[in-house]
Tab-separated table of C-alpha atoms and ligand atoms in Angstrom:
chain	number	residue	atom	x	y	z
A	340	MET	CA	20.090	24.675	11.271
A	341	ALA	CA	19.551	25.348	14.840
A	342	ARG	CA	22.708	24.109	16.123
A	343	VAL	CA	26.032	22.653	14.884
A	344	ARG	CA	26.090	19.247	16.410
A	345	SER	CA	28.233	16.319	15.626
A	346	ARG	CA	27.639	13.114	17.456
A	347	ASP	CA	30.385	11.105	19.218
A	348	THR	CA	32.920	13.769	19.057
A	349	LYS	CA	36.132	13.075	20.898
A	350	PRO	CA	35.362	15.307	23.945
A	351	GLU	CA	31.972	13.629	24.255
A	352	LEU	CA	33.639	10.331	24.149
A	353	ARG	CA	36.126	11.153	26.810
A	354	VAL	CA	33.217	12.361	29.048
A	355	ARG	CA	31.332	9.212	28.582
A	356	GLN	CA	34.435	7.163	29.241
A	357	ALA	CA	35.234	8.966	32.366
A	358	LEU	CA	31.676	8.329	33.768
A	359	HIS	CA	31.615	4.828	32.453
A	360	GLY	CA	34.745	4.055	34.523
A	361	LYS	CA	32.858	5.264	37.509
A	362	GLY	CA	29.823	3.092	36.812
A	363	TYR	CA	27.467	5.923	36.205
A	364	ARG	CA	24.364	5.321	34.052
A	365	TYR	CA	23.008	7.938	31.716
A	366	ARG	CA	21.038	8.540	28.443
A	367	LEU	CA	22.158	10.200	25.584
A	368	PHE	CA	20.482	13.121	23.553
A	369	ARG	CA	17.157	13.271	25.286
A	370	ARG	CA	15.255	15.233	22.510
A	371	ASP	CA	12.427	15.890	24.866
A	372	LEU	CA	14.630	18.208	26.916
A	373	PRO	CA	15.729	21.795	25.981
A	374	GLY	CA	18.897	21.851	24.047
A	375	THR	CA	19.068	18.059	23.658
A	376	PRO	CA	21.628	17.456	26.597
A	377	ASP	CA	24.441	15.275	25.560
A	378	LEU	CA	24.248	13.153	28.830
A	379	VAL	CA	21.076	12.890	30.987
A	380	PHE	CA	20.881	11.370	34.408
A	381	PRO	CA	17.177	11.031	34.999
A	382	GLY	CA	17.405	9.725	38.573
A	383	ARG	CA	19.671	12.562	39.615
A	384	GLN	CA	17.897	15.240	37.651
A	385	CYS	CA	21.335	16.188	36.067
A	386	VAL	CA	22.290	16.938	32.653
A	387	ILE	CA	25.673	17.392	31.239
A	388	PHE	CA	26.635	19.271	28.008
A	389	VAL	CA	29.884	18.732	26.375
A	390	HIS	CA	30.682	21.984	24.438
A	391	GLY	CA	33.157	22.557	21.652
A	392	CYS	CA	35.317	25.693	22.792
A	393	PHE	CA	34.954	27.465	19.447
A	394	TRP	CA	31.401	26.812	18.549
A	395	HIS	CA	30.116	27.621	22.070
A	396	GLY	CA	32.723	30.532	22.638
A	397	HIS	CA	34.406	29.337	25.754
A	398	LYS	CA	35.543	32.441	27.570
A	399	ASN	CA	39.354	33.058	27.931
A	400	CYS	CA	40.149	29.900	26.055
A	401	LYS	CA	42.777	29.653	23.307
A	402	LYS	CA	40.650	27.352	21.437
A	403	ALA	CA	37.906	29.826	21.107
A	404	THR	CA	39.867	32.439	19.222
A	405	ILE	CA	37.697	34.097	16.559
A	406	PRO	CA	39.274	34.015	13.157
A	407	LYS	CA	40.375	37.371	11.614
A	408	THR	CA	38.793	36.341	8.405
A	409	ARG	CA	34.936	37.090	8.265
A	410	HIS	CA	35.536	38.125	11.960
A	411	MET	CA	32.019	39.679	12.443
A	412	PHE	CA	30.426	36.850	10.881
A	413	TRP	CA	32.013	34.451	13.297
A	414	LYS	CA	31.532	36.700	16.182
A	415	ALA	CA	27.792	37.025	15.539
A	416	LYS	CA	27.414	33.263	14.956
A	417	ILE	CA	29.239	32.416	18.230
A	418	LEU	CA	27.341	35.039	20.211
A	419	ALA	CA	24.054	33.436	18.860
A	420	ASN	CA	25.233	30.177	20.104
A	421	GLN	CA	26.159	31.465	23.540
A	422	THR	CA	22.849	33.250	23.914
A	423	ARG	CA	20.978	29.979	22.942
A	424	ASP	CA	23.184	27.859	25.447
A	425	GLN	CA	22.360	30.458	28.287
A	426	ALA	CA	18.571	30.246	27.451
A	427	VAL	CA	18.733	26.401	27.392
A	428	LEU	CA	20.494	26.130	30.769
A	429	LYS	CA	17.968	28.510	32.268
A	430	LYS	CA	15.048	26.441	30.908
A	431	LEU	CA	16.505	23.350	32.362
A	432	GLN	CA	17.326	24.847	35.724
A	433	ALA	CA	13.708	26.277	35.904
A	434	ALA	CA	12.446	22.773	35.314
A	435	GLY	CA	14.388	21.326	38.202
A	436	TRP	CA	17.451	20.101	36.482
A	437	ARG	CA	21.009	20.702	37.518
A	438	THR	CA	23.403	21.417	34.778
A	439	LEU	CA	26.993	21.134	33.917
A	440	VAL	CA	28.930	22.285	30.854
A	441	ALA	CA	32.092	20.225	30.187
A	442	TRP	CA	34.330	22.187	27.781
A	443	GLU	CA	36.319	20.475	25.057
A	444	CYS	CA	39.505	21.798	26.590
A	445	GLU	CA	38.654	20.419	30.035
A	446	THR	CA	38.328	16.918	28.694
A	447	ARG	CA	42.079	16.366	28.070
A	448	ASP	CA	42.937	15.565	31.531
A	449	MET	CA	41.031	12.534	32.318
A	450	ASP	CA	41.773	12.602	36.042
A	451	ARG	CA	40.593	16.158	36.518
A	452	LEU	CA	37.669	15.532	34.160
A	453	THR	CA	36.501	12.520	36.149
A	454	LYS	CA	36.816	14.566	39.519
A	455	ARG	CA	34.737	17.317	38.221
A	456	LEU	CA	32.098	15.122	36.699
A	457	THR	CA	31.849	13.012	39.950
A	458	GLU	CA	31.696	15.993	42.184
A	459	PHE	CA	28.892	17.505	40.065
A	460	LEU	CA	26.896	14.334	39.998
A	461	GLU	CA	27.249	13.601	43.743
A	462	SER	CA	26.712	17.268	45.008
A	463	GLY	CA	23.077	17.137	44.724
A	464	ASN	CA	22.414	13.919	46.713
B	950	ZN	ZN1	38.051	25.914	26.196
């Protein structure tokens, strides 16, 4: 399996909720784009990924602590995810997309989340 992906996780739903409240329109899981972004805004050439802190190795995040058991296994796995994430973002950017990663731990505070998403979406226009 190329990537651990579960649809409609709580952080994803919170991101959608934040954008929905602001009236943004988007498409979900465009498989024709690298990395199958969680949200795509075709008119704005923007994509948003919602990343789980553990699986995607959020730097300096408490939720991204690598377990002591099978430490090397997890470390390698998460490093591979990070490398793939970086490659995906580069590909998208090279194709003219603007990218934002919303981390799981950043989706708790709805006001801050909404602000960050809105600033990202409006900054290119
Ligand atoms: Zn985090």
